[in-house]
Amino acid sequence: MSESAALGAPSRATTRSGSFLRMVVPSATVFFSSGCLVVLELVASRLVARELGSSVYTWTAIVSVVLAGLALGLYGGGRIADRCHARRALAVVFGLASAACVATVVLDNLLGHWLGLWRLGWPGHVLVHVGIIFPLPAALLGAIGPIAVKMALERGLPAGRATGAVYAWAAAGGAVGVLLTGFLLIPALGSATLLWLLGAALLAVAVLYWISCWAMYLWAMVFVALATAGMSGDTWAQEAGAAAFLREGPDPNLVYLDERPSGRLVVRRVSRRPDTRVFLQDNYARSEVVMGDAVHLRQFHAKVYAGLTQGLSGDGRNLAFMVLGAGGYVFPRYLKACWPDSALDVVETDTGAAKAGEAALGFQRHPAIKIVVEEARRYVNLLAAGGRAGESGKRYDFVYNDAPGAGAVPPPLTTWEFYERIAGLLAEEGVYLTHLRDVCQAGRLVGAVVNTAREVLPYVYVIADRPSRTWGNATFVVVAAKRPLDPRAILQEHRAHLEFRVLDESEIRSLRERGGAVLTDDYAPVETLRAPAVRQGAQEELARRYIQKAEDLQDEYQYDQSIRWYERAWEADPSVAVEAYEQIGLLSVARSRPEAAVESFRRAIEAHARTGEGRSVIGSVHMNLGLLLGRAGKFEEAKAHRLEAVKWFRSELEDDPSAVVLWESLGDTCAALGDFPGASDAFGRAAALEPQSPSHYEKLARALERQHRYDEAVATVRKHVKLMREQGRRDVATQLDQYIEVLEWKKLKQRK
């Protein structure tokens, strides 16, 4: 070989090095764009979960829409690559993808307020919601791959090597993006913030690809302004961002918000009298608590759990409990308050529920509460196999499955294999309890779970809420044990005012026939079985949104429109008819239409008699109807409705003794009936629960005065005086001092 030939022929290493350098920019481009695509896909799942929850429907819609967008993008990217300069084409596509991220935020917030979507069938609703938001950004990010391949080919690389390298780096970018997003970015930043940062990163790459393009800088300035309105904590930014749908609107009842790998965790205040809060995961209620009252349970399944535990616990001193799914730690806190010496294991997938419980639900960590951060099924498997050090042979008196909710039922916690392991963990007299949401008419999921449980545990019972209801969704508690139980007698003794129904053997047989096969780890079509409940739940959610719309219009004094939305609510879901008619009646009172109000209240009572719904508001319906009838001179009928109101108020208060509004309403109704002892007792309870409210002292003093209990009345007014002086209302305090003089004079007169 000649020297010149040797000098002119590049070495194999040099060629390899040059090829690598020529591939750096195309490879980095697709690595970044593919990472952004999977970030978008995971963020999409979190954004959609805010409104639609996380289920097989949402994931099916997201994956199919993103793949469809990717297919369009790959095709379009190939056409663009044939016609345009690669570097400038990439700049434009990255810039448009940045704008598409902003459009995703706006569309997601906008569609959340569009009630028309809720009128669609549930699968259609989910698909349309996702199909409007995510195809465009997926298509734009998908278009980058073919353009990057063209860039590599323009650099003189062999076609096969260039194409293979581009797609390899694209796959690597997707893998890295999945890991970073799921394990780091979403928990650290939240989905909305991450989407804004994704848009900023795409814009930065667009500018790098075409530094001299003035349009990129113009869009950069607009993007910064929009991002400020979408993320800044300043009041003006929050108001402007919410008005432009760049962020969720302000929620005065929001107490806590966090995004965790397990979902979006929210604590929202639903009542201030008393302070009642609900813990939501991906927009589905997991638990509800009255602050400061650890033993007051609000949800049906929790009341059933508590009643059965009380009846079956015997002396209850050294029990062993396991709770699968913390649910804000409301039920574990109840167990620890009632059985302080018992062992309590709580299994939760991450620490988010504990943090939410501590921050906003009154939960305090206790050394006796063992918190296990683990998938529930995995932990049960380890215990059953003796795989936990020091826990081999551990047995539980009660195992509560609190992981299922209205939004999702974990299939691994429904199978024969799971029940077999649970049976091994139960003591000889141990009990396993789980709850499910299913359609009354179908009950396919409940039937399948009962079929599965009876394969392992011989005694299985089903307890349903809404005893008179045969339509819509209901909550079912499934109780499985090694020995026979009498759930009806136990609950009647320990939860006397709980409305429930224990299904008889013929009803359970019907459920089992509808449920079909036994669920196993290989075959557990839970999502298919619960599909009717999901569709019915969409109707219930539509009715709740109609009611929210009606309340917003009511606050704006648009009473006619508000009434129409209340009517739509009960047409969508008859279970809200009592509440809707009550509000229509109150609106008619506000419009000085007493006859229309009376008619609405009567319809509310008829709806309650027909459906059994509206138990929490039927007392106030009778009270308001009695008030209107009394004003119309129909005293006997008015008295009858007031007596009904008293009956319902007392029934509700026995179940919820901290409801100060109910005590006040009971006092007002008793006073209207002339039952001043009952009124003074009710006002006294209200004053004890809400000592900073002056109206309770005023009403209590008047009721005591009517009974000639002047010493007690004077003592009550003195408390009222003290409160007014503390609040700086000295003029009111002076008037109350004069009232005390009147009471003292009446007391002297009574003695004479």
XYZ file of C-alpha atoms in Angstrom, residues 75-664:
590
model
C -47.321 10.404 8.523
C -47.403 14.182 8.521
C -43.795 14.385 9.664
C -42.733 12.318 6.684
C -44.529 14.691 4.299
C -42.973 17.701 6.018
C -39.512 16.120 5.853
C -39.858 15.709 2.063
C -40.807 19.349 1.500
C -39.061 21.465 4.145
C -35.632 22.220 5.521
C -35.142 19.842 8.451
C -33.758 22.299 11.019
C -36.410 24.955 10.422
C -39.160 22.360 10.256
C -38.093 21.036 13.663
C -38.130 24.557 15.086
C -41.688 25.135 13.896
C -42.930 21.753 15.116
C -41.341 22.195 18.550
C -42.853 25.688 18.794
C -46.298 24.415 17.858
C -45.944 21.570 20.362
C -45.213 24.169 23.040
C -48.406 26.014 22.107
C -50.293 22.692 22.134
C -49.262 22.180 25.774
C -50.912 25.485 26.673
C -53.985 24.482 24.655
C -54.091 21.194 26.611
C -54.315 23.078 29.903
C -57.051 25.369 28.596
C -59.115 22.607 26.989
C -58.904 20.345 30.037
C -60.189 23.103 32.328
C -62.822 24.129 29.794
C -64.165 20.621 29.244
C -64.396 20.126 32.989
C -67.110 22.827 32.997
C -68.922 21.550 29.895
C -71.989 19.739 31.159
C -72.849 18.508 27.673
C -70.176 15.818 27.914
C -71.829 14.357 31.004
C -74.945 13.638 28.957
C -72.999 11.136 26.852
C -72.584 7.507 27.803
C -69.642 7.038 30.129
C -67.177 5.444 27.651
C -68.148 8.023 25.037
C -67.698 10.842 27.540
C -64.191 9.699 28.431
C -63.184 9.149 24.804
C -64.503 12.533 23.635
C -62.865 14.353 26.560
C -59.476 12.779 25.853
C -59.957 12.934 22.077
C -60.421 16.706 22.109
C -57.425 17.451 24.319
C -54.526 15.184 23.415
C -54.372 14.269 19.683
C -52.732 17.555 18.601
C -49.729 17.555 20.962
C -49.240 13.811 20.336
C -49.283 14.364 16.566
C -46.808 17.252 16.740
C -44.374 15.300 18.895
C -44.806 12.281 16.630
C -43.910 14.365 13.558
C -40.405 14.998 14.892
C -39.130 11.433 14.265
C -39.292 11.441 10.422
C -37.776 14.928 10.264
C -34.917 13.809 12.510
C -34.336 10.807 10.199
C -34.069 13.181 7.249
C -31.571 15.296 9.189
C -29.443 12.209 9.802
C -29.603 11.193 6.121
C -28.602 14.688 5.001
C -25.405 14.235 7.009
C -24.338 11.364 4.762
C -25.159 8.449 7.026
C -26.333 5.097 5.636
C -30.135 4.904 5.609
C -30.449 1.721 7.660
C -28.017 2.791 10.357
C -29.504 6.302 10.575
C -33.084 5.069 10.825
C -32.235 2.374 13.360
C -30.241 4.795 15.528
C -33.011 7.413 15.510
C -35.684 4.938 16.573
C -33.392 3.374 19.186
C -32.763 6.746 20.803
C -36.476 7.517 20.588
C -37.271 4.339 22.517
C -34.571 5.160 25.070
C -36.001 8.651 25.523
C -39.441 7.209 26.126
C -38.117 4.800 28.749
C -36.252 7.541 30.597
C -39.266 9.843 30.381
C -41.561 7.226 31.918
C -39.214 6.602 34.824
C -38.567 10.278 35.555
C -42.223 11.283 35.256
C -43.748 8.489 37.313
C -41.179 8.308 40.092
C -39.954 11.903 40.332
C -41.586 14.666 38.323
C -45.311 14.202 39.013
C -44.870 13.651 42.784
C -42.482 16.611 42.997
C -44.176 19.120 40.697
C -47.767 18.058 40.059
C -49.311 17.475 36.660
C -50.314 21.057 35.796
C -46.924 22.548 36.666
C -45.165 19.749 34.803
C -47.226 20.466 31.694
C -46.215 24.138 31.798
C -42.556 23.174 32.202
C -42.898 20.738 29.316
C -44.178 23.573 27.136
C -41.260 25.765 28.213
C -38.727 23.040 27.383
C -40.252 22.498 23.940
C -40.144 26.233 23.286
C -36.490 26.411 24.339
C -35.571 23.671 21.826
C -37.556 25.465 19.114
C -35.541 28.632 19.709
C -32.266 26.680 19.575
C -33.199 25.248 16.195
C -34.050 28.656 14.673
C -32.390 31.375 16.707
C -33.050 34.092 14.150
C -36.822 33.556 13.946
C -38.557 36.575 15.524
C -41.870 34.679 15.801
C -40.290 32.303 18.343
C -39.352 35.187 20.616
C -42.808 36.698 20.272
C -44.376 33.390 21.300
C -41.857 33.132 24.140
C -43.113 36.448 25.570
C -46.749 35.344 25.241
C -45.892 31.990 26.831
C -44.249 33.660 29.843
C -47.348 35.813 30.380
C -49.669 32.820 30.123
C -47.476 30.700 32.400
C -47.453 33.468 34.999
C -51.244 33.592 34.978
C -51.366 29.810 35.080
C -48.914 29.187 37.930
C -48.288 32.341 39.970
C -49.674 32.526 43.483
C -50.545 36.239 43.236
C -54.242 37.055 43.517
C -54.409 38.830 40.168
C -52.756 35.872 38.435
C -55.138 33.406 40.062
C -58.180 35.417 38.982
C -56.891 36.046 35.448
C -55.720 32.457 35.006
C -59.035 31.014 36.166
C -60.976 33.384 33.881
C -58.862 32.260 30.886
C -59.100 28.566 31.893
C -55.342 28.463 32.390
C -55.813 26.963 35.851
C -58.535 25.597 38.080
C -60.752 28.219 39.636
C -60.300 29.120 43.304
C -62.058 26.766 45.711
C -62.749 28.336 49.118
C -63.462 24.887 50.551
C -60.148 23.366 49.460
C -58.155 22.427 52.556
C -55.405 20.205 51.174
C -54.027 19.235 47.762
C -51.197 16.900 46.828
C -50.259 14.745 43.861
C -48.799 11.356 44.668
C -47.981 8.251 42.618
C -51.231 6.770 43.946
C -53.304 9.678 42.672
C -54.406 13.238 43.296
C -55.242 13.638 46.980
C -57.685 16.370 47.996
C -59.319 17.312 51.281
C -62.354 19.544 50.873
C -64.609 21.068 53.533
C -68.243 20.133 52.925
C -69.739 21.777 56.015
C -68.675 24.353 58.567
C -71.325 23.580 61.185
C -69.805 21.218 62.205
C -66.465 21.279 60.410
C -66.873 18.265 58.122
C -64.267 17.300 55.553
C -64.092 14.727 52.784
C -60.929 13.011 51.562
C -60.880 12.424 47.803
C -58.510 10.421 45.653
C -58.783 11.167 41.945
C -62.119 12.911 42.534
C -63.675 9.951 44.397
C -64.589 10.186 48.071
C -62.557 7.784 50.189
C -63.615 8.977 53.650
C -65.449 11.731 55.510
C -64.745 13.071 58.978
C -66.127 15.512 61.522
C -63.121 17.372 62.865
C -62.475 16.820 66.552
C -64.720 13.745 66.727
C -62.801 10.520 66.147
C -65.727 8.192 66.823
C -68.290 9.833 64.537
C -68.309 8.008 61.197
C -70.149 9.400 58.206
C -70.004 6.793 55.447
C -72.316 3.786 55.309
C -69.642 1.129 54.978
C -67.651 2.609 57.879
C -70.769 2.536 60.094
C -71.364 -1.108 59.200
C -67.714 -1.941 59.886
C -67.981 -0.201 63.266
C -71.284 -1.786 64.259
C -70.149 -5.313 63.432
C -66.833 -4.766 65.201
C -68.636 -3.579 68.337
C -70.963 -6.561 68.308
C -68.332 -9.207 67.590
C -65.384 -7.911 69.620
C -66.495 -9.285 73.000
C -64.485 -7.613 75.767
C -62.438 -6.016 72.976
C -59.242 -5.540 74.934
C -56.505 -7.200 72.893
C -57.772 -7.446 69.353
C -55.699 -7.472 66.186
C -56.887 -5.289 63.297
C -55.605 -4.883 59.746
C -56.887 -2.145 57.445
C -56.068 -2.388 53.734
C -56.181 1.146 52.368
C -55.990 4.024 54.819
C -58.566 6.365 53.256
C -57.246 9.419 55.082
C -56.936 7.342 58.295
C -60.488 8.115 59.383
C -61.435 4.501 60.168
C -58.043 3.559 61.698
C -58.371 6.588 63.972
C -61.819 5.339 65.035
C -60.435 1.873 65.825
C -57.637 3.301 67.940
C -60.068 5.582 69.828
C -62.453 2.707 70.639
C -59.917 -0.109 71.186
C -56.753 1.691 72.371
C -55.024 -1.477 73.595
C -55.433 -3.400 70.356
C -52.853 -3.958 67.615
C -53.568 -2.063 64.417
C -51.789 -2.506 61.073
C -52.618 -0.058 58.275
C -51.429 -0.932 54.758
C -51.222 1.881 52.200
C -49.397 2.153 48.872
C -47.577 5.374 49.808
C -47.362 7.916 52.609
C -49.645 10.421 50.906
C -52.781 9.389 52.798
C -50.992 9.713 56.133
C -49.722 13.177 55.237
C -53.191 14.262 54.153
C -54.666 12.839 57.356
C -52.151 14.671 59.533
C -52.433 17.950 57.636
C -56.184 18.229 57.201
C -58.160 15.371 58.800
C -57.068 15.420 62.433
C -55.020 12.219 62.284
C -52.061 11.932 64.647
C -49.461 9.208 64.343
C -49.418 6.802 67.254
C -46.789 4.212 68.160
C -49.503 1.558 68.366
C -50.572 2.215 64.749
C -48.221 0.331 62.464
C -48.188 1.982 59.032
C -46.991 -0.358 56.279
C -46.092 1.324 52.975
C -46.717 -1.545 50.597
C -49.146 -2.771 47.972
C -51.956 -4.452 49.922
C -51.870 -7.696 47.936
C -48.099 -7.991 48.217
C -48.205 -7.437 51.979
C -50.934 -10.065 52.410
C -48.896 -12.503 50.325
C -45.797 -11.894 52.451
C -47.708 -12.363 55.697
C -49.379 -15.520 54.461
C -46.019 -16.938 53.414
C -44.356 -15.910 56.672
C -42.108 -13.576 54.735
C -42.111 -10.766 57.292
C -39.577 -11.093 60.052
C -41.268 -11.611 63.405
C -44.726 -11.846 61.821
C -44.885 -15.513 60.908
C -48.117 -17.001 62.207
C -49.732 -13.621 62.883
C -53.548 -13.767 63.023
C -56.112 -10.977 62.862
C -59.542 -10.704 64.475
C -60.740 -8.247 61.836
C -59.430 -7.440 58.362
C -61.047 -4.423 56.684
C -60.620 -3.797 52.982
C -60.984 -0.036 52.593
C -59.098 0.116 49.281
C -62.141 -0.140 46.953
C -63.945 3.098 46.178
C -66.493 4.520 43.784
C -63.709 5.085 41.260
C -61.779 1.828 41.273
C -61.724 -1.686 42.694
C -58.230 -3.267 42.713
C -58.657 -6.648 40.944
C -55.877 -8.355 42.985
C -58.001 -7.798 46.116
C -61.013 -9.662 44.717
C -59.578 -13.010 43.627
C -59.735 -16.547 45.019
C -56.007 -16.492 45.744
C -56.394 -13.305 47.784
C -59.277 -14.746 49.827
C -57.311 -17.924 50.433
C -54.486 -15.894 51.961
C -56.921 -13.757 53.979
C -58.507 -16.911 55.381
C -55.080 -18.025 56.543
C -54.509 -14.691 58.296
C -57.843 -14.675 60.148
C -58.186 -15.988 63.679
C -60.691 -18.800 64.265
C -63.439 -16.244 64.945
C -61.962 -13.630 62.613
C -64.018 -11.612 60.117
C -63.135 -10.069 56.754
C -65.110 -7.035 55.540
C -65.019 -5.233 52.207
C -67.311 -2.751 50.463
C -68.286 -2.249 46.829
C -70.338 0.182 44.790
C -72.661 -1.559 42.347
C -75.987 -1.161 40.566
C -79.003 -2.421 42.478
C -80.576 -4.084 39.435
C -77.397 -5.779 38.236
C -75.016 -6.374 41.121
C -72.651 -8.341 38.872
C -69.502 -7.284 40.684
C -70.983 -8.019 44.114
C -72.176 -11.405 42.862
C -68.726 -12.280 41.540
C -67.079 -11.276 44.823
C -69.596 -13.359 46.806
C -68.950 -16.345 44.512
C -65.227 -15.968 45.101
C -65.446 -15.467 48.861
C -67.689 -18.520 49.339
C -65.109 -20.704 47.638
C -62.818 -20.060 50.621
C -64.900 -18.862 53.600
C -68.142 -20.725 54.344
C -70.220 -17.853 55.724
C -70.693 -14.806 53.494
C -73.242 -12.028 54.064
C -74.175 -8.951 52.032
C -75.446 -5.714 53.623
C -76.835 -2.941 51.407
C -77.685 0.673 52.075
C -80.953 2.223 50.820
C -83.163 -0.664 51.970
C -86.202 0.400 49.929
C -84.310 1.208 46.740
C -84.312 -1.064 43.692
C -82.646 1.274 41.167
C -79.411 3.223 40.814
C -76.135 2.591 42.599
C -75.883 1.338 46.156
C -73.112 0.513 48.606
C -72.739 -3.164 49.471
C -70.709 -4.461 52.398
C -69.565 -8.068 51.993
C -68.824 -9.879 55.269
C -66.961 -13.208 55.197
C -66.221 -15.384 58.218
C -65.349 -18.907 59.336
C -68.366 -19.092 61.648
C -72.044 -18.125 61.299
C -72.996 -14.548 62.172
C -76.210 -12.562 62.553
C -75.359 -9.162 61.004
C -78.951 -7.910 61.230
C -79.220 -8.421 64.990
C -75.756 -6.995 65.623
C -76.387 -3.824 63.637
C -79.833 -3.319 65.120
C -78.263 -3.429 68.566
C -75.170 -1.334 67.930
C -76.336 0.928 65.067
C -80.031 1.239 65.820
C -80.620 4.233 63.530
C -78.662 2.943 60.542
C -80.819 2.211 57.508
C -79.639 -1.038 55.952
C -80.787 -4.307 54.472
C -79.213 -7.737 54.941
C -79.783 -9.705 51.751
C -81.500 -13.042 52.289
C -80.282 -16.289 50.760
C -82.534 -16.033 47.688
C -81.231 -12.535 46.928
C -77.641 -13.694 47.373
C -78.326 -16.646 45.072
C -79.619 -14.210 42.438
C -76.503 -12.067 42.841
C -74.261 -15.094 42.447
C -76.028 -16.103 39.243
C -75.521 -12.615 37.809
C -71.908 -12.494 38.988
C -70.910 -15.588 37.030
C -67.510 -17.194 37.425
C -65.172 -17.150 40.395
C -62.526 -14.418 40.140
C -58.920 -15.591 39.988
C -55.538 -14.006 39.429
C -55.746 -15.234 35.830
C -59.317 -14.067 35.261
C -60.685 -11.044 37.129
C -62.717 -8.833 34.731
C -63.532 -6.353 37.477
C -63.793 -3.341 35.169
C -66.291 -5.146 32.951
C -68.371 -6.263 35.928
C -68.547 -2.760 37.375
C -69.269 -1.044 34.042
C -73.018 -0.571 34.818
C -72.102 1.084 38.133
C -69.672 3.401 36.366
C -72.319 4.444 33.863
C -74.863 5.033 36.627
C -72.254 6.973 38.572
C -71.885 9.290 35.592
C -75.594 10.125 35.816
C -75.232 10.832 39.529
C -72.260 13.079 38.828
C -74.254 14.916 36.145
C -77.035 15.562 38.675
C -74.512 16.897 41.207
C -73.090 19.242 38.589
C -76.586 20.451 37.709
C -77.136 21.217 41.386
C -73.831 23.091 41.555
C -74.835 25.115 38.499
C -78.205 25.877 40.113
C -76.501 26.999 43.327
C -74.166 29.305 41.397
C -77.137 30.906 39.642
C -78.929 31.162 42.982
C -75.988 33.090 44.422
C -76.290 35.472 41.457
C -80.052 35.958 42.176
C -81.004 34.369 38.840
C -83.810 32.413 40.434
C -85.751 31.340 37.338
C -82.682 29.817 35.694
C -81.646 28.244 38.984
C -85.014 26.479 39.275
C -84.622 25.039 35.769
C -81.226 23.561 36.662
C -82.644 22.015 39.844
C -85.358 20.407 37.742
C -82.744 19.003 35.368
C -80.882 17.559 38.348
C -83.724 15.376 39.590
C -84.598 14.372 36.024
C -81.020 13.100 35.608
C -80.974 11.324 38.982
C -84.205 10.820 40.978
C -82.202 10.324 44.177
C -81.635 14.114 44.388
C -85.331 14.983 43.904
C -85.907 15.772 47.597
C -82.944 18.134 47.730
C -83.872 19.763 44.416
C -87.528 20.342 45.369
C -86.488 21.742 48.748
C -84.249 24.315 47.065
C -86.973 25.182 44.542
C -89.325 25.754 47.463
C -86.829 28.056 49.187
C -86.339 29.974 45.930
C -90.113 30.387 45.664
C -90.151 31.794 49.203
C -87.411 34.253 48.235
C -89.535 35.333 45.249
C -92.584 35.821 47.521
C -94.504 32.936 45.964
C -95.727 30.979 48.998
C -98.190 28.816 47.031
C -95.440 27.619 44.684
C -93.190 27.002 47.675
C -95.831 24.878 49.399
C -96.257 22.832 46.223
C -92.502 22.259 45.935
C -92.198 21.169 49.565
C -95.098 18.762 49.097
C -93.376 17.276 46.054
C -90.193 16.852 48.087
C -92.150 14.883 50.710
C -93.745 12.746 47.991
C -90.322 12.085 46.454
C -88.976 11.009 49.825
C -91.894 8.636 50.367
C -91.419 7.195 46.873
C -87.626 6.779 46.842
C -86.532 6.811 50.482
C -83.859 9.370 49.528
C -83.184 12.772 51.058
C -83.151 11.646 54.677
C -80.752 14.441 55.629
C -83.031 17.232 54.342
C -86.560 15.892 54.828
C -86.720 17.358 58.333
C -86.094 20.879 57.061
C -88.671 20.314 54.302
C -91.356 19.534 56.894
C -90.201 22.479 59.031
C -90.448 24.981 56.163
C -93.779 23.591 55.000
C -95.140 23.864 58.529
C -93.983 27.483 58.687
C -95.756 28.398 55.441
C -98.946 26.560 56.372
C -98.980 28.322 59.741
C -98.752 31.687 58.000
C -101.668 30.625 55.778
C -103.787 29.850 58.827
C -103.736 26.056 58.375
C -102.661 25.447 61.937
C -103.502 21.761 62.309
C -101.684 20.774 59.130
C -98.790 23.025 60.098
C -98.549 21.302 63.480
C -98.500 17.874 61.837
C -95.572 18.826 59.612
C -93.672 20.394 62.516
C -94.074 17.185 64.483
C -92.706 15.267 61.499
C -89.790 17.714 61.360
C -89.031 17.095 65.043
C -89.086 13.335 64.444
C -86.607 13.562 61.565
C -84.334 16.049 63.331
C -84.091 13.789 66.383
C -83.406 10.766 64.208
C -80.606 12.569 62.389
C -79.139 13.899 65.628
C -78.955 10.454 67.160
C -76.726 9.518 64.250
C -74.893 12.865 64.093
C -74.982 14.577 67.511
C -72.439 17.217 66.455
C -74.690 18.752 63.762
C -75.222 22.194 65.242
C -77.544 23.283 62.418
C -79.877 20.382 63.214
C -79.941 21.312 66.921
C -80.824 24.882 66.016
